[in-house]
Short mmCIF file of C-alpha atoms in Angstrom, two decimals:
data_model
loop_
_atom_site.label_atom_id
_atom_site.label_comp_id
_atom_site.label_asym_id
_atom_site.label_seq_id
_atom_site.Cartn_x
_atom_site.Cartn_y
_atom_site.Cartn_z
CA MET A 14 193.12 121.61 -164.85
CA ILE A 15 194.84 118.33 -165.77
CA LYS A 16 195.43 117.29 -162.18
CA ASN A 17 191.75 117.85 -161.43
CA ASN A 18 190.67 115.54 -164.24
CA TRP A 19 193.06 112.62 -163.73
CA GLN A 20 190.15 110.24 -163.09
CA PHE A 21 188.80 110.95 -166.58
CA TYR A 22 192.14 110.11 -168.15
CA ILE A 23 192.22 106.81 -166.28
CA MET A 24 188.72 106.08 -167.59
CA GLU A 25 189.91 106.74 -171.14
CA ALA A 26 192.95 104.49 -170.73
CA LEU A 27 190.81 101.70 -169.29
CA ALA A 28 188.14 102.15 -171.97
CA ILE A 29 190.53 101.61 -174.86
CA ALA A 30 192.43 98.89 -172.98
CA GLY A 31 189.18 97.04 -172.46
CA PHE A 32 188.35 97.36 -176.15
CA VAL A 33 191.76 96.03 -177.18
CA LEU A 34 191.58 93.11 -174.74
CA SER A 35 188.01 92.20 -175.67
CA ALA A 36 188.78 92.28 -179.39
CA ALA A 37 191.95 90.22 -178.91
CA PHE A 38 190.30 87.54 -176.75
CA THR A 39 187.43 87.21 -179.21
CA THR A 40 189.80 87.03 -182.19
CA ILE A 41 191.93 84.37 -180.50
CA PHE A 42 188.81 82.33 -179.79
CA LEU A 43 187.55 82.66 -183.36
CA GLU A 44 190.80 82.51 -185.34
CA HIS A 45 193.51 80.57 -183.48
CA PRO A 46 194.07 77.07 -184.95
CA ASP A 47 193.93 75.49 -181.49
CA SER A 48 190.64 77.15 -180.60
CA PRO A 49 187.70 74.81 -179.89
CA VAL A 50 185.82 76.42 -182.80
CA ALA A 51 188.72 76.17 -185.25
CA HIS A 52 187.26 73.15 -187.02
CA THR A 53 183.59 74.01 -186.83
CA MET A 54 181.38 75.68 -189.43
CA LEU A 55 182.95 79.01 -188.42
CA ALA A 56 186.14 77.95 -190.18
CA VAL A 57 184.45 78.06 -193.57
CA HIS A 58 182.09 80.95 -192.88
CA PRO A 59 184.21 84.04 -192.12
CA LEU A 60 181.12 86.25 -192.17
CA LEU A 61 179.81 84.41 -189.11
CA LYS A 62 183.06 85.18 -187.29
CA SER A 63 182.76 88.84 -188.24
CA ILE A 64 179.18 88.90 -186.97
CA ILE A 65 180.20 87.36 -183.62
CA LEU A 66 183.09 89.80 -183.24
CA GLY A 67 180.89 92.71 -184.26
CA LEU A 68 178.17 91.85 -181.77
CA ILE A 69 180.61 91.40 -178.89
CA MET A 70 182.47 94.64 -179.57
CA GLY A 71 179.24 96.51 -180.23
CA VAL A 72 177.95 95.46 -176.82
CA TYR A 73 181.26 96.53 -175.27
CA ILE A 74 181.03 100.00 -176.82
CA PHE A 75 177.42 100.30 -175.67
CA ALA A 76 178.35 99.27 -172.12
CA ILE A 77 181.39 101.55 -171.81
CA ALA A 78 179.49 104.52 -173.27
CA LYS A 79 176.70 103.95 -170.76
CA ALA A 80 179.16 103.55 -167.88
CA VAL A 81 181.45 106.55 -168.39
CA GLY A 82 180.00 108.46 -171.33
CA LYS A 83 178.65 111.24 -169.11
CA LEU A 84 181.96 111.46 -167.24
CA SER A 85 184.97 111.24 -169.56
CA GLY A 86 182.97 111.03 -172.79
CA ALA A 87 184.11 107.43 -173.41
CA GLN A 88 185.98 108.64 -176.49
CA ALA A 89 188.76 106.01 -176.43
CA ASN A 90 190.06 107.38 -179.74
CA PRO A 91 192.49 110.28 -180.29
CA MET A 92 190.68 111.48 -183.40
CA LEU A 93 187.31 111.50 -181.65
CA SER A 94 188.94 113.49 -178.86
CA TRP A 95 190.20 115.93 -181.51
CA ALA A 96 186.64 116.32 -182.75
CA PHE A 97 185.49 117.31 -179.28
CA PHE A 98 188.42 119.70 -178.92
CA ARG A 99 187.61 121.21 -182.30
CA ILE A 100 184.01 121.91 -181.30
CA LYS A 101 185.32 123.39 -178.03
CA LYS A 102 183.94 120.78 -175.67
CA ILE A 103 187.33 119.94 -174.16
CA SER A 104 190.40 122.13 -173.77
CA LEU A 105 193.72 121.68 -175.55
CA ALA A 106 195.27 120.46 -172.29
CA ASN A 107 192.55 117.86 -171.85
CA PHE A 108 192.85 116.80 -175.48
CA CYS A 109 196.57 116.16 -175.06
CA ALA A 110 196.02 114.30 -171.80
CA TYR A 111 193.23 112.22 -173.35
CA CYS A 112 195.47 111.24 -176.27
CA ALA A 113 198.31 110.26 -173.95
CA ALA A 114 195.94 108.15 -171.86
CA GLN A 115 194.47 106.46 -174.93
CA PHE A 116 197.85 105.56 -176.41
CA LEU A 117 199.18 104.33 -173.07
CA GLY A 118 196.03 102.29 -172.42
CA ALA A 119 196.24 100.59 -175.81
CA ILE A 120 199.97 99.90 -175.47
CA ALA A 121 199.53 98.48 -171.97
CA ALA A 122 196.79 96.13 -173.21
CA ILE A 123 198.83 94.82 -176.15
CA LEU A 124 201.92 94.41 -173.96
CA LEU A 125 199.87 92.49 -171.38
CA LEU A 126 198.58 90.19 -174.11
CA LYS A 127 202.10 89.56 -175.38
CA LEU A 128 203.42 88.79 -171.89
CA THR A 129 200.54 86.51 -170.92
CA PHE A 130 199.68 84.76 -174.19
CA GLY A 131 203.07 84.79 -175.91
CA LYS A 132 203.05 82.39 -178.85
CA ILE A 133 199.26 82.34 -179.01
CA PHE A 134 199.15 86.10 -179.49
CA ALA A 135 202.07 85.95 -181.94
CA ASN A 136 200.42 83.29 -184.11
CA PRO A 137 200.23 84.55 -187.73
CA LEU A 138 196.43 84.37 -187.64
CA ILE A 139 196.40 86.71 -184.63
CA ASP A 140 199.65 88.62 -185.24
CA TYR A 141 199.48 90.90 -182.20
CA SER A 142 196.09 92.26 -183.31
CA LEU A 143 197.80 94.20 -186.10
CA THR A 144 195.48 96.17 -188.32
CA LYS A 145 196.51 95.62 -191.91
CA PRO A 146 194.86 95.16 -195.30
CA LYS A 147 193.19 91.78 -195.62
CA PRO A 148 194.34 89.38 -198.37
CA GLY A 149 193.12 90.49 -201.76
CA HIS A 150 192.81 94.15 -200.79
CA SER A 151 195.35 96.90 -201.43
CA LEU A 152 196.54 99.74 -199.25
CA GLY A 153 194.41 102.05 -201.38
CA THR A 154 191.28 100.05 -200.67
CA SER A 155 192.07 100.02 -196.95
CA LEU A 156 192.72 103.75 -196.99
CA ILE A 157 189.33 104.47 -198.56
CA ALA A 158 187.51 102.02 -196.29
CA GLU A 159 189.05 103.47 -193.13
CA PHE A 160 188.27 106.99 -194.30
CA ILE A 161 184.62 106.14 -194.93
CA ILE A 162 183.93 104.49 -191.57
CA SER A 163 185.82 107.20 -189.66
CA PHE A 164 183.88 109.94 -191.42
CA ILE A 165 180.53 108.25 -190.85
CA PHE A 166 181.21 107.49 -187.19
CA VAL A 167 182.23 111.00 -186.16
CA LEU A 168 179.57 112.77 -188.22
CA ILE A 169 176.77 110.62 -186.79
CA THR A 170 178.19 110.87 -183.26
CA LEU A 171 178.31 114.66 -183.34
CA PHE A 172 174.83 115.01 -184.79
CA VAL A 173 173.37 112.54 -182.30
CA LEU A 174 175.02 114.29 -179.36
CA SER A 175 173.71 117.62 -180.62
CA SER A 176 170.12 116.50 -180.32
CA LYS A 177 168.02 116.46 -177.17
CA LYS A 178 165.84 113.85 -178.83
CA LEU A 179 168.67 111.55 -179.91
CA GLU A 180 171.38 112.09 -177.29
CA LYS A 181 169.98 109.43 -174.97
CA TYR A 182 170.45 106.86 -177.74
CA ASN A 183 174.12 107.71 -178.32
CA ALA A 184 175.52 104.60 -176.61
CA MET A 185 173.22 102.32 -178.58
CA ILE A 186 173.97 104.05 -181.89
CA ALA A 187 177.74 103.96 -181.26
CA GLY A 188 177.57 100.26 -180.46
CA LEU A 189 175.51 99.54 -183.57
CA LEU A 190 177.95 101.46 -185.78
CA ILE A 191 180.97 99.59 -184.41
CA ALA A 192 179.16 96.27 -184.85
CA LEU A 193 178.22 97.09 -188.45
CA PHE A 194 181.73 98.32 -189.30
CA LEU A 195 183.27 95.11 -187.95
CA ILE A 196 180.84 92.98 -189.92
CA ILE A 197 181.00 94.92 -193.19
CA GLU A 198 184.37 96.70 -193.29
CA LEU A 199 186.70 94.36 -191.36
CA PRO A 200 187.30 92.12 -194.44
CA TYR A 201 188.88 95.10 -196.22
CA SER A 202 191.21 96.91 -193.80
CA GLY A 203 190.82 95.04 -190.52
CA MET A 204 188.62 97.85 -189.16
CA SER A 205 190.77 100.08 -186.99
CA MET A 206 189.40 103.63 -187.13
CA ASN A 207 191.68 104.25 -184.14
CA PRO A 208 195.34 105.36 -184.43
CA ALA A 209 196.07 104.49 -180.78
CA ARG A 210 194.95 100.89 -181.19
CA SER A 211 196.87 100.40 -184.44
CA PHE A 212 199.99 102.08 -183.06
CA ALA A 213 200.01 99.85 -179.98
CA SER A 214 200.00 96.64 -182.02
CA ALA A 215 202.61 97.97 -184.46
CA LEU A 216 204.86 99.01 -181.58
CA ILE A 217 204.75 95.72 -179.69
CA ALA A 218 205.04 93.64 -182.88
CA TRP A 219 207.53 96.16 -184.32
CA LYS A 220 205.83 96.02 -187.71
CA TRP A 221 205.34 99.41 -189.30
CA GLU A 222 204.73 98.70 -192.99
CA GLU A 223 201.07 99.73 -193.20
CA ILE A 224 200.69 101.82 -190.05
CA TRP A 225 200.44 105.11 -191.95
CA VAL A 226 197.08 104.05 -193.43
CA TYR A 227 195.59 103.76 -189.95
CA PHE A 228 196.74 107.25 -189.01
CA VAL A 229 196.02 109.11 -192.24
CA ALA A 230 192.58 107.69 -193.10
CA PRO A 231 190.92 108.12 -189.68
CA ALA A 232 192.47 111.56 -189.32
CA ILE A 233 191.17 112.84 -192.65
CA GLY A 234 187.77 111.20 -192.23
CA MET A 235 187.17 112.47 -188.72
CA LEU A 236 188.58 115.94 -189.41
CA LEU A 237 186.33 116.34 -192.44
CA ALA A 238 183.30 115.12 -190.49
CA THR A 239 184.03 117.60 -187.71
CA GLU A 240 184.36 120.52 -190.10
CA ILE A 241 181.08 119.62 -191.80
CA PHE A 242 179.38 119.51 -188.40
CA LEU A 243 180.84 122.92 -187.54
CA LEU A 244 179.55 124.38 -190.81
CA TRP A 245 176.08 123.04 -190.03
CA GLN A 246 176.35 124.41 -186.50
CA LYS A 247 177.42 127.81 -187.85
CA SER A 248 174.46 127.87 -190.21
CA LEU A 249 172.18 127.82 -187.15
CA GLY A 250 173.75 131.00 -185.81
CA VAL A 251 175.46 131.70 -182.48
CA ASP A 252 174.53 133.75 -179.46
CA ALA A 253 176.43 136.67 -177.90
CA ASP A 254 178.84 134.28 -176.17
CA GLY A 255 179.70 132.54 -179.39
CA LYS A 256 177.69 129.45 -178.44
CA PRO A 257 175.15 127.79 -180.75
CA LYS A 258 171.60 128.99 -180.36
CA ILE A 259 169.18 126.39 -179.06
CA THR A 260 167.46 125.61 -182.31
CA GLU A 261 164.76 123.04 -182.87
CA GLY A 262 165.70 121.65 -186.24
CA PHE A 263 165.79 118.29 -187.94
CA PHE A 264 168.01 116.86 -185.20
CA GLY A 265 166.33 118.65 -182.29
CA SER A 266 168.01 121.06 -179.87
CA LEU A 267 171.77 121.45 -179.61
CA THR A 268 172.77 119.98 -176.27
CA ILE A 269 176.32 118.64 -176.57
CA SER A 270 177.62 118.49 -173.02
CA GLU A 271 181.17 119.21 -171.94
CA PHE A 272 183.33 116.37 -170.65
CA PRO A 273 185.33 116.52 -168.58
CA SER A 274 184.08 119.68 -166.91
CA GLU A 275 186.20 122.62 -167.96
CA GLU A 276 187.21 125.43 -165.69
CA LYS A 277 185.24 128.53 -166.53
#
């Protein structure tokens, strides 16, 4: 099964690598003291920088979801992959392979940035794209913030994908959520929501002090969201094969597709 789906794993690795690279390049441009915008109005208006970063990364998520969403699922996040495993849309083998690809893709991207940008990437204002609590905010605040955005993202994603009426808007909704999270939540925890991305930066920088927050909070948030979705799904009833009945409800018909294709 795994050898037949290798192309999907490559897509997942490239998807998260692209996210890491795009976020890093944008952050360097906005934050590095030698950047051409370092002494413009952006320097005294951090919200504007968050808006620019949010828009760029939101567009990236929209584009990657449109490009490979129907193929690999464009999950690019181990906890989102767990959600799809939990609702039986990918197998355990594919879940493990997806996670490996996502971690390797993120690590490769951070390593490439370190090798090519060196001191620029190591600058304290960039700090290897480490996700850590922002000044003035505690680990507890970051933990709660990461939990909230992780919970919201997975719950909305699963409900949208379960609807014939809304599924076609999934890429746009995912992009909008990421953009909003970066604008609103980034000033608290740095906005990770992705253990693979946070692990990659911590590994290359070899800084592990706060890494547990970016594993625990997304895991709890996404796991809880998945279980709530399953309870809702169960309330609709299942057919003889144990699959959800096609039910026209508030969110429309259940249509979550399988990706990658599983052997029957």
